[in-house]
Amino acid sequence: MSVMGKKRRLMSWGLCVAALTATLATPATAATPREQHRPGERPTWTLTDTGTDARFRGLAAVSRRTAWVAGSKGTVLRTVDGGRNWRDVSPAGAAEEELEFRDIEAFDARRAVALAIGEGEASRVFRTDDGGATWTESFRNTDARAFYDCLTFFDSRNGLAMSDPVDGKYRILSTADGGRSWRVLPTEGMPEAQAGEAGFAASGQCLVSSGPRDVWLATGGAATARVLHSADRGLTWTASTSTIPAGDPARGVFGLAFRDRHHGIAVGGDYRAGEASPDAAAVTGDGGRTWRRSTTPPSAYRSGVAWLPHSRSAALAVGPTGTDLTLDGGRTWRTVDTGSYDTVDCTPDGGCWAAGEKGRVAHAGRHGH
């Protein structure tokens, strides 16, 4: 690419970030599912019509036009036109079994891997290669002590899924073929779990990766809320204490986002409605070895977080009471929307998506061809 071409591309990314921050700079107003924003307007989250009341805690944003959501009642939906139309692509029989999908990772408009959570055989992994027309169940948990919460992929072949502690340690599943088969990793390199410690299957962000080998695991429910880090795709882990309060089964770190292997944001709090959630966000600049509390954190519990595309300082956090925006890498936050969302994800081409209760899915950014 020529120097001028690179400059134009950088300017384009800068405009995308500026448009997204403007998008979420004012409180949300009602928007029709097919609303189109004209140049110069400052839109907010635009709600889309999903045609369901399922709660979507799993979200995989592929581009401004393509996204997948996974949620309650065995429901998986996909859009390829920026949310104007959603297609029900749920695995056969998932609704009848009332599977609870809490995470989904998508490689493109055709390939995706979805995680159903729960005790014993309720925890399952499904993969599709044809846009959800058919799914293959590639893993079913047969250990009654295990409860899988989240999954993540380093690339289109290598990925991990995590379970709450079994025999005192978090259990990690690994795949090297894009989720078609899975194996349980050895636990020798996993630190002991604290009493009462677990992950939260709240947003599909309790296990996240950045780059080819680094992965982080968020915890809560114990005396302290921790973040575990592995630099070798889950074989060995180190644990650090976050600044987000725990000490109760309802409190801890619920979501993580890393823009590279060093810079990350953690969000959480107390998920119970009406309960205070002080210090609900923290930041790290050393890969999670140490965490610093946000000086002005979100005002309430937040379950999902995402960096804006190609930004070193802007990110979004979402929860049942609203959306918060940071422009300084997570140090200070301000509420920019009061709609309820559980999870958020942004795409390299300048779009962001959010999903949550009662079939709510919204996007922000320019959704043209």
JSON list of N, CA, C and O in Angstrom, two decimals, residues 217-240:
[
{"chain": "A", "resi": 217, "resn": "LEU", "atom": "N", "xyz": [-9.09, -14.83, 32.06]},
{"chain": "A", "resi": 217, "resn": "LEU", "atom": "CA", "xyz": [-10.29, -15.43, 32.67]},
{"chain": "A", "resi": 217, "resn": "LEU", "atom": "C", "xyz": [-10.72, -14.57, 33.85]},
{"chain": "A", "resi": 217, "resn": "LEU", "atom": "O", "xyz": [-9.90, -14.27, 34.72]},
{"chain": "A", "resi": 218, "resn": "ALA", "atom": "N", "xyz": [-11.99, -14.16, 33.87]},
{"chain": "A", "resi": 218, "resn": "ALA", "atom": "CA", "xyz": [-12.52, -13.29, 34.92]},
{"chain": "A", "resi": 218, "resn": "ALA", "atom": "C", "xyz": [-13.26, -14.10, 35.98]},
{"chain": "A", "resi": 218, "resn": "ALA", "atom": "O", "xyz": [-13.98, -15.04, 35.65]},
{"chain": "A", "resi": 219, "resn": "THR", "atom": "N", "xyz": [-13.11, -13.71, 37.24]},
{"chain": "A", "resi": 219, "resn": "THR", "atom": "CA", "xyz": [-13.74, -14.45, 38.33]},
{"chain": "A", "resi": 219, "resn": "THR", "atom": "C", "xyz": [-14.48, -13.53, 39.29]},
{"chain": "A", "resi": 219, "resn": "THR", "atom": "O", "xyz": [-14.29, -12.32, 39.32]},
{"chain": "A", "resi": 220, "resn": "GLY", "atom": "N", "xyz": [-15.30, -14.15, 40.12]},
{"chain": "A", "resi": 220, "resn": "GLY", "atom": "CA", "xyz": [-16.01, -13.45, 41.18]},
{"chain": "A", "resi": 220, "resn": "GLY", "atom": "C", "xyz": [-16.56, -14.44, 42.17]},
{"chain": "A", "resi": 220, "resn": "GLY", "atom": "O", "xyz": [-16.26, -15.65, 42.12]},
{"chain": "A", "resi": 221, "resn": "GLY", "atom": "N", "xyz": [-17.38, -13.93, 43.09]},
{"chain": "A", "resi": 221, "resn": "GLY", "atom": "CA", "xyz": [-18.04, -14.81, 44.04]},
{"chain": "A", "resi": 221, "resn": "GLY", "atom": "C", "xyz": [-17.24, -15.17, 45.27]},
{"chain": "A", "resi": 221, "resn": "GLY", "atom": "O", "xyz": [-17.80, -15.69, 46.24]},
{"chain": "A", "resi": 222, "resn": "ALA", "atom": "N", "xyz": [-15.93, -14.91, 45.27]},
{"chain": "A", "resi": 222, "resn": "ALA", "atom": "CA", "xyz": [-15.08, -15.29, 46.39]},
{"chain": "A", "resi": 222, "resn": "ALA", "atom": "C", "xyz": [-14.68, -14.03, 47.18]},
{"chain": "A", "resi": 222, "resn": "ALA", "atom": "O", "xyz": [-15.25, -12.96, 47.00]},
{"chain": "A", "resi": 223, "resn": "ALA", "atom": "N", "xyz": [-13.67, -14.18, 48.03]},
{"chain": "A", "resi": 223, "resn": "ALA", "atom": "CA", "xyz": [-13.24, -13.05, 48.85]},
{"chain": "A", "resi": 223, "resn": "ALA", "atom": "C", "xyz": [-12.73, -11.91, 47.98]},
{"chain": "A", "resi": 223, "resn": "ALA", "atom": "O", "xyz": [-12.97, -10.73, 48.28]},
{"chain": "A", "resi": 224, "resn": "THR", "atom": "N", "xyz": [-12.01, -12.24, 46.90]},
{"chain": "A", "resi": 224, "resn": "THR", "atom": "CA", "xyz": [-11.52, -11.22, 45.98]},
{"chain": "A", "resi": 224, "resn": "THR", "atom": "C", "xyz": [-11.89, -11.61, 44.56]},
{"chain": "A", "resi": 224, "resn": "THR", "atom": "O", "xyz": [-12.01, -12.80, 44.23]},
{"chain": "A", "resi": 225, "resn": "ALA", "atom": "N", "xyz": [-12.06, -10.61, 43.71]},
{"chain": "A", "resi": 225, "resn": "ALA", "atom": "CA", "xyz": [-12.33, -10.84, 42.30]},
{"chain": "A", "resi": 225, "resn": "ALA", "atom": "C", "xyz": [-10.99, -10.85, 41.56]},
{"chain": "A", "resi": 225, "resn": "ALA", "atom": "O", "xyz": [-10.22, -9.89, 41.65]},
{"chain": "A", "resi": 226, "resn": "ARG", "atom": "N", "xyz": [-10.72, -11.93, 40.84]},
{"chain": "A", "resi": 226, "resn": "ARG", "atom": "CA", "xyz": [-9.41, -12.08, 40.21]},
{"chain": "A", "resi": 226, "resn": "ARG", "atom": "C", "xyz": [-9.52, -12.11, 38.69]},
{"chain": "A", "resi": 226, "resn": "ARG", "atom": "O", "xyz": [-10.59, -12.33, 38.12]},
{"chain": "A", "resi": 227, "resn": "VAL", "atom": "N", "xyz": [-8.36, -11.91, 38.05]},
{"chain": "A", "resi": 227, "resn": "VAL", "atom": "CA", "xyz": [-8.21, -12.13, 36.62]},
{"chain": "A", "resi": 227, "resn": "VAL", "atom": "C", "xyz": [-7.03, -13.07, 36.43]},
{"chain": "A", "resi": 227, "resn": "VAL", "atom": "O", "xyz": [-5.93, -12.79, 36.90]},
{"chain": "A", "resi": 228, "resn": "LEU", "atom": "N", "xyz": [-7.27, -14.20, 35.78]},
{"chain": "A", "resi": 228, "resn": "LEU", "atom": "CA", "xyz": [-6.23, -15.16, 35.49]},
{"chain": "A", "resi": 228, "resn": "LEU", "atom": "C", "xyz": [-5.75, -14.95, 34.05]},
{"chain": "A", "resi": 228, "resn": "LEU", "atom": "O", "xyz": [-6.56, -14.69, 33.16]},
{"chain": "A", "resi": 229, "resn": "HIS", "atom": "N", "xyz": [-4.44, -15.08, 33.83]},
{"chain": "A", "resi": 229, "resn": "HIS", "atom": "CA", "xyz": [-3.85, -14.85, 32.51]},
{"chain": "A", "resi": 229, "resn": "HIS", "atom": "C", "xyz": [-2.99, -16.04, 32.11]},
{"chain": "A", "resi": 229, "resn": "HIS", "atom": "O", "xyz": [-2.24, -16.58, 32.92]},
{"chain": "A", "resi": 230, "resn": "SER", "atom": "N", "xyz": [-3.11, -16.43, 30.84]},
{"chain": "A", "resi": 230, "resn": "SER", "atom": "CA", "xyz": [-2.24, -17.44, 30.26]},
{"chain": "A", "resi": 230, "resn": "SER", "atom": "C", "xyz": [-1.62, -16.88, 28.98]},
{"chain": "A", "resi": 230, "resn": "SER", "atom": "O", "xyz": [-2.31, -16.26, 28.17]},
{"chain": "A", "resi": 231, "resn": "ALA", "atom": "N", "xyz": [-0.31, -17.10, 28.81]},
{"chain": "A", "resi": 231, "resn": "ALA", "atom": "CA", "xyz": [0.38, -16.66, 27.60]},
{"chain": "A", "resi": 231, "resn": "ALA", "atom": "C", "xyz": [0.70, -17.82, 26.68]},
{"chain": "A", "resi": 231, "resn": "ALA", "atom": "O", "xyz": [1.42, -17.64, 25.69]},
{"chain": "A", "resi": 232, "resn": "ASP", "atom": "N", "xyz": [0.17, -19.02, 27.00]},
{"chain": "A", "resi": 232, "resn": "ASP", "atom": "CA", "xyz": [0.45, -20.20, 26.18]},
{"chain": "A", "resi": 232, "resn": "ASP", "atom": "C", "xyz": [-0.83, -20.99, 25.85]},
{"chain": "A", "resi": 232, "resn": "ASP", "atom": "O", "xyz": [-0.85, -22.20, 25.88]},
{"chain": "A", "resi": 233, "resn": "ARG", "atom": "N", "xyz": [-1.89, -20.24, 25.55]},
{"chain": "A", "resi": 233, "resn": "ARG", "atom": "CA", "xyz": [-3.17, -20.83, 25.14]},
{"chain": "A", "resi": 233, "resn": "ARG", "atom": "C", "xyz": [-3.76, -21.77, 26.19]},
{"chain": "A", "resi": 233, "resn": "ARG", "atom": "O", "xyz": [-4.35, -22.79, 25.88]},
{"chain": "A", "resi": 234, "resn": "GLY", "atom": "N", "xyz": [-3.61, -21.39, 27.45]},
{"chain": "A", "resi": 234, "resn": "GLY", "atom": "CA", "xyz": [-4.33, -22.08, 28.50]},
{"chain": "A", "resi": 234, "resn": "GLY", "atom": "C", "xyz": [-3.60, -23.19, 29.21]},
{"chain": "A", "resi": 234, "resn": "GLY", "atom": "O", "xyz": [-4.19, -23.87, 30.05]},
{"chain": "A", "resi": 235, "resn": "LEU", "atom": "N", "xyz": [-2.31, -23.38, 28.93]},
{"chain": "A", "resi": 235, "resn": "LEU", "atom": "CA", "xyz": [-1.58, -24.46, 29.60]},
{"chain": "A", "resi": 235, "resn": "LEU", "atom": "C", "xyz": [-1.12, -24.05, 30.99]},
{"chain": "A", "resi": 235, "resn": "LEU", "atom": "O", "xyz": [-1.21, -24.84, 31.94]},
{"chain": "A", "resi": 236, "resn": "THR", "atom": "N", "xyz": [-0.61, -22.83, 31.14]},
{"chain": "A", "resi": 236, "resn": "THR", "atom": "CA", "xyz": [-0.19, -22.32, 32.44]},
{"chain": "A", "resi": 236, "resn": "THR", "atom": "C", "xyz": [-0.81, -20.96, 32.68]},
{"chain": "A", "resi": 236, "resn": "THR", "atom": "O", "xyz": [-0.99, -20.17, 31.73]},
{"chain": "A", "resi": 237, "resn": "TRP", "atom": "N", "xyz": [-1.14, -20.67, 33.94]},
{"chain": "A", "resi": 237, "resn": "TRP", "atom": "CA", "xyz": [-1.87, -19.46, 34.29]},
{"chain": "A", "resi": 237, "resn": "TRP", "atom": "C", "xyz": [-1.24, -18.78, 35.50]},
{"chain": "A", "resi": 237, "resn": "TRP", "atom": "O", "xyz": [-0.65, -19.43, 36.36]},
{"chain": "A", "resi": 238, "resn": "THR", "atom": "N", "xyz": [-1.39, -17.45, 35.55]},
{"chain": "A", "resi": 238, "resn": "THR", "atom": "CA", "xyz": [-1.06, -16.68, 36.75]},
{"chain": "A", "resi": 238, "resn": "THR", "atom": "C", "xyz": [-2.31, -15.90, 37.14]},
{"chain": "A", "resi": 238, "resn": "THR", "atom": "O", "xyz": [-3.11, -15.52, 36.28]},
{"chain": "A", "resi": 239, "resn": "ALA", "atom": "N", "xyz": [-2.47, -15.66, 38.43]},
{"chain": "A", "resi": 239, "resn": "ALA", "atom": "CA", "xyz": [-3.67, -14.97, 38.94]},
{"chain": "A", "resi": 239, "resn": "ALA", "atom": "C", "xyz": [-3.29, -13.63, 39.55]},
{"chain": "A", "resi": 239, "resn": "ALA", "atom": "O", "xyz": [-2.26, -13.51, 40.22]},
{"chain": "A", "resi": 240, "resn": "SER", "atom": "N", "xyz": [-4.13, -12.63, 39.32]},
{"chain": "A", "resi": 240, "resn": "SER", "atom": "CA", "xyz": [-3.94, -11.32, 39.93]},
{"chain": "A", "resi": 240, "resn": "SER", "atom": "C", "xyz": [-5.27, -10.86, 40.52]},
{"chain": "A", "resi": 240, "resn": "SER", "atom": "O", "xyz": [-6.34, -11.24, 40.04]}
]
